[in-house]
Amino acid sequence: MKLVIATRNAHKLEEIKSIFDFQHLEVLSAFDFPEIPDVIEDGNTLEANAIKKAVEISKATGCWAMADDSGLEVNVLDGAPGVYSARYAGEQCSYSDNNKKLLRELMGKKDRSAQFCTVIALSDPEGNVKTVSGKCHGLIIDELRGSTGFGYDPLFVPEGYTETFAELGSEVKNRISHRAQALQKACDEWADFISR
Ligand code: IMP
């Protein structure tokens, strides 16, 4: 059975592949289907976007599809950037633009608590969907530290650690992250669904 991971984010793809045990599945990604346009992420929630991506990609490819929608919620900013994490600093912005904007918004703020959240959806070609979610709590520091990972990783220190995700590296991140927690639940909950 073929399963498409519905992302063109190489970092995310690598994380998902190294965390989730795909066993007998043949794993493809959106990179294998360059003719399929990007799914427009216009939902108001991570769950809505993850479901939309999984269903549209499974229908377009005729394969099973797994999609992840994630975001960083900063408590003192009322949960921003949240579902808008990718385009926090504007439509065509870079990770660096987003990180700079976040540091500006948090300047002088004492409460630095935040959480990465993710929803992962799995759709079969008929559009039957299941979802799991994961969260990782931590703090936003006031300077960029570390060079691994992607996105807000250089600003996020997970609870129980003193280094950022970008300093801790993929081995630690893939054990404790929001994505790791969701995928661990997926391993437990989806075994029967996948092997039908
Ligand atoms: P997406 O819409 O799920 O692709 O992700 C939205 C944005 O959230 C990304 O562009 C990143 O900026 C951020 N993001 C998602 N997951 C992570 C992560 O694991 N580390 C750092 N940033 C992340």
mmCIF file of C-alpha atoms and ligand atoms in Angstrom:
data_model
loop_
_atom_site.group_PDB
_atom_site.id
_atom_site.type_symbol
_atom_site.label_atom_id
_atom_site.label_comp_id
_atom_site.label_asym_id
_atom_site.label_seq_id
_atom_site.Cartn_x
_atom_site.Cartn_y
_atom_site.Cartn_z
ATOM 1 C CA MET A 1 0.000 0.000 0.000
ATOM 2 C CA LYS A 2 1.226 3.487 -0.904
ATOM 3 C CA LEU A 3 1.047 6.391 1.545
ATOM 4 C CA VAL A 4 1.833 9.970 0.537
ATOM 5 C CA ILE A 5 3.136 12.374 3.157
ATOM 6 C CA ALA A 6 1.403 15.570 2.073
ATOM 7 C CA THR A 7 4.223 18.054 2.485
ATOM 8 C CA ARG A 8 6.894 19.796 0.441
ATOM 9 C CA ASN A 9 8.728 20.799 3.625
ATOM 10 C CA ALA A 10 11.878 18.614 3.540
ATOM 11 C CA HIS A 11 12.559 19.081 7.275
ATOM 12 C CA LYS A 12 9.058 18.032 8.250
ATOM 13 C CA LEU A 13 9.205 15.051 5.889
ATOM 14 C CA GLU A 14 12.479 13.872 7.392
ATOM 15 C CA GLU A 15 11.100 14.228 10.944
ATOM 16 C CA ILE A 16 7.919 12.297 10.137
ATOM 17 C CA LYS A 17 9.846 9.518 8.386
ATOM 18 C CA SER A 18 12.305 9.108 11.239
ATOM 19 C CA ILE A 19 9.612 9.063 13.973
ATOM 20 C CA PHE A 20 6.743 7.031 12.468
ATOM 21 C CA ASP A 21 7.095 3.305 11.838
ATOM 22 C CA PHE A 22 5.610 2.876 8.342
ATOM 23 C CA GLN A 23 6.241 -0.903 8.384
ATOM 24 C CA HIS A 24 4.927 -2.426 5.148
ATOM 25 C CA LEU A 25 3.857 0.889 3.571
ATOM 26 C CA GLU A 26 5.547 2.355 0.501
ATOM 27 C CA VAL A 27 6.166 5.958 1.540
ATOM 28 C CA LEU A 28 5.960 8.783 -1.015
ATOM 29 C CA SER A 29 5.717 12.526 -0.513
ATOM 30 C CA ALA A 30 4.346 15.584 -2.293
ATOM 31 C CA PHE A 31 7.804 15.836 -3.950
ATOM 32 C CA ASP A 32 6.846 12.710 -5.953
ATOM 33 C CA PHE A 33 3.782 14.504 -7.381
ATOM 34 C CA PRO A 34 5.112 17.850 -8.680
ATOM 35 C CA GLU A 35 2.058 18.235 -10.950
ATOM 36 C CA ILE A 36 -0.338 18.465 -7.987
ATOM 37 C CA PRO A 37 -0.767 22.092 -6.838
ATOM 38 C CA ASP A 38 -0.175 23.030 -3.199
ATOM 39 C CA VAL A 39 -3.289 22.730 -1.038
ATOM 40 C CA ILE A 40 -4.433 26.176 0.124
ATOM 41 C CA GLU A 41 -4.306 26.225 3.921
ATOM 42 C CA ASP A 42 -7.279 28.497 4.566
ATOM 43 C CA GLY A 43 -8.791 26.750 7.601
ATOM 44 C CA ASN A 44 -9.167 28.528 10.938
ATOM 45 C CA THR A 45 -7.697 25.618 12.873
ATOM 46 C CA LEU A 46 -4.735 23.250 12.576
ATOM 47 C CA GLU A 47 -7.211 20.363 12.443
ATOM 48 C CA ALA A 48 -9.165 21.848 9.515
ATOM 49 C CA ASN A 49 -5.961 22.411 7.532
ATOM 50 C CA ALA A 50 -4.506 18.971 8.297
ATOM 51 C CA ILE A 51 -7.763 17.255 7.228
ATOM 52 C CA LYS A 52 -8.029 19.373 4.072
ATOM 53 C CA LYS A 53 -4.436 18.548 3.049
ATOM 54 C CA ALA A 54 -4.793 14.810 3.723
ATOM 55 C CA VAL A 55 -8.151 14.444 1.919
ATOM 56 C CA GLU A 56 -7.182 16.542 -1.131
ATOM 57 C CA ILE A 57 -3.851 14.760 -1.587
ATOM 58 C CA SER A 58 -5.339 11.280 -1.179
ATOM 59 C CA LYS A 59 -8.069 12.103 -3.725
ATOM 60 C CA ALA A 60 -5.545 13.592 -6.176
ATOM 61 C CA THR A 61 -3.098 10.676 -5.925
ATOM 62 C CA GLY A 62 -5.441 7.731 -5.277
ATOM 63 C CA CYS A 63 -3.152 6.795 -2.353
ATOM 64 C CA TRP A 64 -3.502 7.073 1.381
ATOM 65 C CA ALA A 65 -2.243 10.483 2.583
ATOM 66 C CA MET A 66 -0.878 11.781 5.870
ATOM 67 C CA ALA A 67 -0.737 15.548 6.517
ATOM 68 C CA ASP A 68 0.589 17.588 9.413
ATOM 69 C CA ASP A 69 -0.439 21.138 10.275
ATOM 70 C CA SER A 70 1.518 22.749 13.071
ATOM 71 C CA GLY A 71 1.924 26.071 14.782
ATOM 72 C CA LEU A 72 3.510 27.893 17.677
ATOM 73 C CA GLU A 73 1.123 29.341 20.278
ATOM 74 C CA VAL A 74 2.589 32.078 22.476
ATOM 75 C CA ASN A 75 0.488 32.629 25.585
ATOM 76 C CA VAL A 76 1.131 36.361 26.128
ATOM 77 C CA LEU A 77 0.213 36.924 22.441
ATOM 78 C CA ASP A 78 -3.182 35.208 22.922
ATOM 79 C CA GLY A 79 -2.021 32.112 21.047
ATOM 80 C CA ALA A 80 -0.437 33.917 18.055
ATOM 81 C CA PRO A 81 1.062 33.099 15.626
ATOM 82 C CA GLY A 82 -0.888 29.788 15.954
ATOM 83 C CA VAL A 83 -2.505 28.629 12.749
ATOM 84 C CA TYR A 84 -0.801 31.555 10.937
ATOM 85 C CA SER A 85 2.726 30.496 12.017
ATOM 86 C CA ALA A 86 4.012 30.000 8.443
ATOM 87 C CA ARG A 87 3.045 33.510 7.278
ATOM 88 C CA TYR A 88 3.327 35.422 10.574
ATOM 89 C CA ALA A 89 5.489 38.161 9.027
ATOM 90 C CA GLY A 90 3.600 38.256 5.687
ATOM 91 C CA GLU A 91 2.641 36.088 2.698
ATOM 92 C CA GLN A 92 6.103 35.381 1.220
ATOM 93 C CA CYS A 93 8.093 35.656 4.465
ATOM 94 C CA SER A 94 11.070 33.506 5.510
ATOM 95 C CA TYR A 95 11.676 31.658 8.782
ATOM 96 C CA SER A 96 14.064 34.463 9.683
ATOM 97 C CA ASP A 97 11.374 37.144 9.087
ATOM 98 C CA ASN A 98 8.979 35.204 11.357
ATOM 99 C CA ASN A 99 11.574 34.805 14.099
ATOM 100 C CA LYS A 100 12.431 38.522 13.979
ATOM 101 C CA LYS A 101 8.762 39.465 14.191
ATOM 102 C CA LEU A 102 8.241 37.139 17.159
ATOM 103 C CA LEU A 103 11.207 38.669 18.994
ATOM 104 C CA ARG A 104 9.818 42.175 18.316
ATOM 105 C CA GLU A 105 6.353 41.226 19.596
ATOM 106 C CA LEU A 106 7.847 39.733 22.771
ATOM 107 C CA MET A 107 10.229 42.599 23.514
ATOM 108 C CA GLY A 108 9.820 43.574 27.179
ATOM 109 C CA LYS A 109 7.309 40.775 27.875
ATOM 110 C CA LYS A 110 7.957 38.701 31.006
ATOM 111 C CA ASP A 111 5.756 35.708 30.205
ATOM 112 C CA ARG A 112 7.679 33.737 27.556
ATOM 113 C CA SER A 113 5.645 30.531 27.780
ATOM 114 C CA ALA A 114 4.549 28.909 24.532
ATOM 115 C CA GLN A 115 3.665 25.576 22.988
ATOM 116 C CA PHE A 116 4.163 23.944 19.635
ATOM 117 C CA CYS A 117 0.952 22.214 18.562
ATOM 118 C CA THR A 118 0.332 19.813 15.728
ATOM 119 C CA VAL A 119 -2.559 17.919 14.231
ATOM 120 C CA ILE A 120 -1.804 14.997 11.938
ATOM 121 C CA ALA A 121 -4.526 13.653 9.650
ATOM 122 C CA LEU A 122 -4.610 10.368 7.760
ATOM 123 C CA SER A 123 -7.028 9.911 4.869
ATOM 124 C CA ASP A 124 -7.814 6.868 2.751
ATOM 125 C CA PRO A 125 -8.622 7.428 -0.953
ATOM 126 C CA GLU A 126 -12.374 7.478 -0.173
ATOM 127 C CA GLY A 127 -11.857 10.425 2.178
ATOM 128 C CA ASN A 128 -12.245 8.555 5.503
ATOM 129 C CA VAL A 129 -10.090 10.541 7.947
ATOM 130 C CA LYS A 130 -8.550 10.101 11.366
ATOM 131 C CA THR A 131 -6.603 12.704 13.344
ATOM 132 C CA VAL A 132 -4.185 12.797 16.272
ATOM 133 C CA SER A 133 -2.675 15.816 17.999
ATOM 134 C CA GLY A 134 0.456 16.602 19.975
ATOM 135 C CA LYS A 135 1.779 19.490 22.069
ATOM 136 C CA CYS A 136 5.178 20.469 23.383
ATOM 137 C CA HIS A 137 5.384 23.185 26.054
ATOM 138 C CA GLY A 138 8.378 25.463 26.477
ATOM 139 C CA LEU A 139 9.732 29.021 26.512
ATOM 140 C CA ILE A 140 10.667 31.552 23.829
ATOM 141 C CA ILE A 141 14.133 32.965 24.454
ATOM 142 C CA ASP A 142 15.270 36.431 23.364
ATOM 143 C CA GLU A 143 17.931 35.487 20.800
ATOM 144 C CA LEU A 144 18.352 32.835 18.093
ATOM 145 C CA ARG A 145 20.400 29.831 19.216
ATOM 146 C CA GLY A 146 21.398 26.693 17.270
ATOM 147 C CA SER A 147 21.413 25.640 13.648
ATOM 148 C CA THR A 148 19.408 22.416 13.275
ATOM 149 C CA GLY A 149 15.702 21.974 12.564
ATOM 150 C CA PHE A 150 13.564 24.685 10.992
ATOM 151 C CA GLY A 151 11.067 27.465 11.626
ATOM 152 C CA TYR A 152 10.925 28.702 15.213
ATOM 153 C CA ASP A 153 13.302 25.960 16.502
ATOM 154 C CA PRO A 154 16.172 28.419 17.315
ATOM 155 C CA LEU A 155 13.865 30.379 19.674
ATOM 156 C CA PHE A 156 12.111 27.504 21.472
ATOM 157 C CA VAL A 157 13.463 25.837 24.630
ATOM 158 C CA PRO A 158 11.297 22.796 25.484
ATOM 159 C CA GLU A 159 10.220 22.248 29.096
ATOM 160 C CA GLY A 160 12.891 20.385 31.103
ATOM 161 C CA TYR A 161 15.771 21.546 28.860
ATOM 162 C CA THR A 162 18.064 24.572 28.689
ATOM 163 C CA GLU A 163 18.852 24.412 24.965
ATOM 164 C CA THR A 164 16.643 25.262 21.993
ATOM 165 C CA PHE A 165 15.282 22.632 19.606
ATOM 166 C CA ALA A 166 17.867 23.944 17.110
ATOM 167 C CA GLU A 167 20.679 23.232 19.620
ATOM 168 C CA LEU A 168 19.317 19.906 20.897
ATOM 169 C CA GLY A 169 19.311 18.391 17.410
ATOM 170 C CA SER A 170 17.049 15.917 15.674
ATOM 171 C CA GLU A 171 17.590 12.939 17.981
ATOM 172 C CA VAL A 172 16.207 14.787 21.026
ATOM 173 C CA LYS A 173 13.625 16.836 19.100
ATOM 174 C CA ASN A 174 12.195 13.715 17.455
ATOM 175 C CA ARG A 175 11.705 12.113 20.882
ATOM 176 C CA ILE A 176 9.907 14.980 22.641
ATOM 177 C CA SER A 177 8.405 17.318 20.027
ATOM 178 C CA HIS A 178 4.727 18.011 19.327
ATOM 179 C CA ARG A 179 5.153 15.982 16.101
ATOM 180 C CA ALA A 180 6.762 13.074 17.969
ATOM 181 C CA GLN A 181 3.929 12.974 20.498
ATOM 182 C CA ALA A 182 1.244 13.017 17.797
ATOM 183 C CA LEU A 183 3.015 10.326 15.772
ATOM 184 C CA GLN A 184 3.428 8.115 18.831
ATOM 185 C CA LYS A 185 -0.359 8.296 19.317
ATOM 186 C CA ALA A 186 -0.807 7.566 15.601
ATOM 187 C CA CYS A 187 1.328 4.413 15.921
ATOM 188 C CA ASP A 188 -0.927 3.207 18.761
ATOM 189 C CA GLU A 189 -4.278 4.248 17.304
ATOM 190 C CA TRP A 190 -3.970 3.768 13.552
ATOM 191 C CA ALA A 191 -2.482 0.280 13.241
ATOM 192 C CA ASP A 192 -5.879 -1.322 12.526
ATOM 193 C CA PHE A 193 -7.054 1.472 10.220
ATOM 194 C CA ILE A 194 -3.925 1.173 8.090
ATOM 195 C CA SER A 195 -3.898 -2.629 7.910
ATOM 196 C CA ARG A 196 -7.592 -2.943 6.883
HETATM 197 P P1 IMP B 1 2.835 24.155 8.627
HETATM 198 O O1 IMP B 1 1.731 25.062 8.137
HETATM 199 O O2 IMP B 1 2.343 23.017 9.415
HETATM 200 O O3 IMP B 1 3.746 23.729 7.523
HETATM 201 O O4 IMP B 1 3.777 24.944 9.636
HETATM 202 C C1 IMP B 1 3.565 26.278 9.974
HETATM 203 C C2 IMP B 1 4.805 26.905 10.473
HETATM 204 O O5 IMP B 1 4.979 26.555 11.835
HETATM 205 C C3 IMP B 1 6.106 26.527 9.781
HETATM 206 O O6 IMP B 1 6.345 27.329 8.663
HETATM 207 C C4 IMP B 1 7.126 26.778 10.869
HETATM 208 O O7 IMP B 1 7.466 28.135 10.890
HETATM 209 C C5 IMP B 1 6.337 26.468 12.138
HETATM 210 N N1 IMP B 1 6.626 25.109 12.602
HETATM 211 C C6 IMP B 1 5.879 23.989 12.437
HETATM 212 N N2 IMP B 1 6.474 22.943 13.020
HETATM 213 C C7 IMP B 1 7.617 23.402 13.539
HETATM 214 C C8 IMP B 1 8.688 22.777 14.245
HETATM 215 O O8 IMP B 1 8.714 21.566 14.499
HETATM 216 N N3 IMP B 1 9.693 23.593 14.617
HETATM 217 C C9 IMP B 1 9.715 24.933 14.349
HETATM 218 N N4 IMP B 1 8.766 25.548 13.688
HETATM 219 C C10 IMP B 1 7.724 24.793 13.280
#
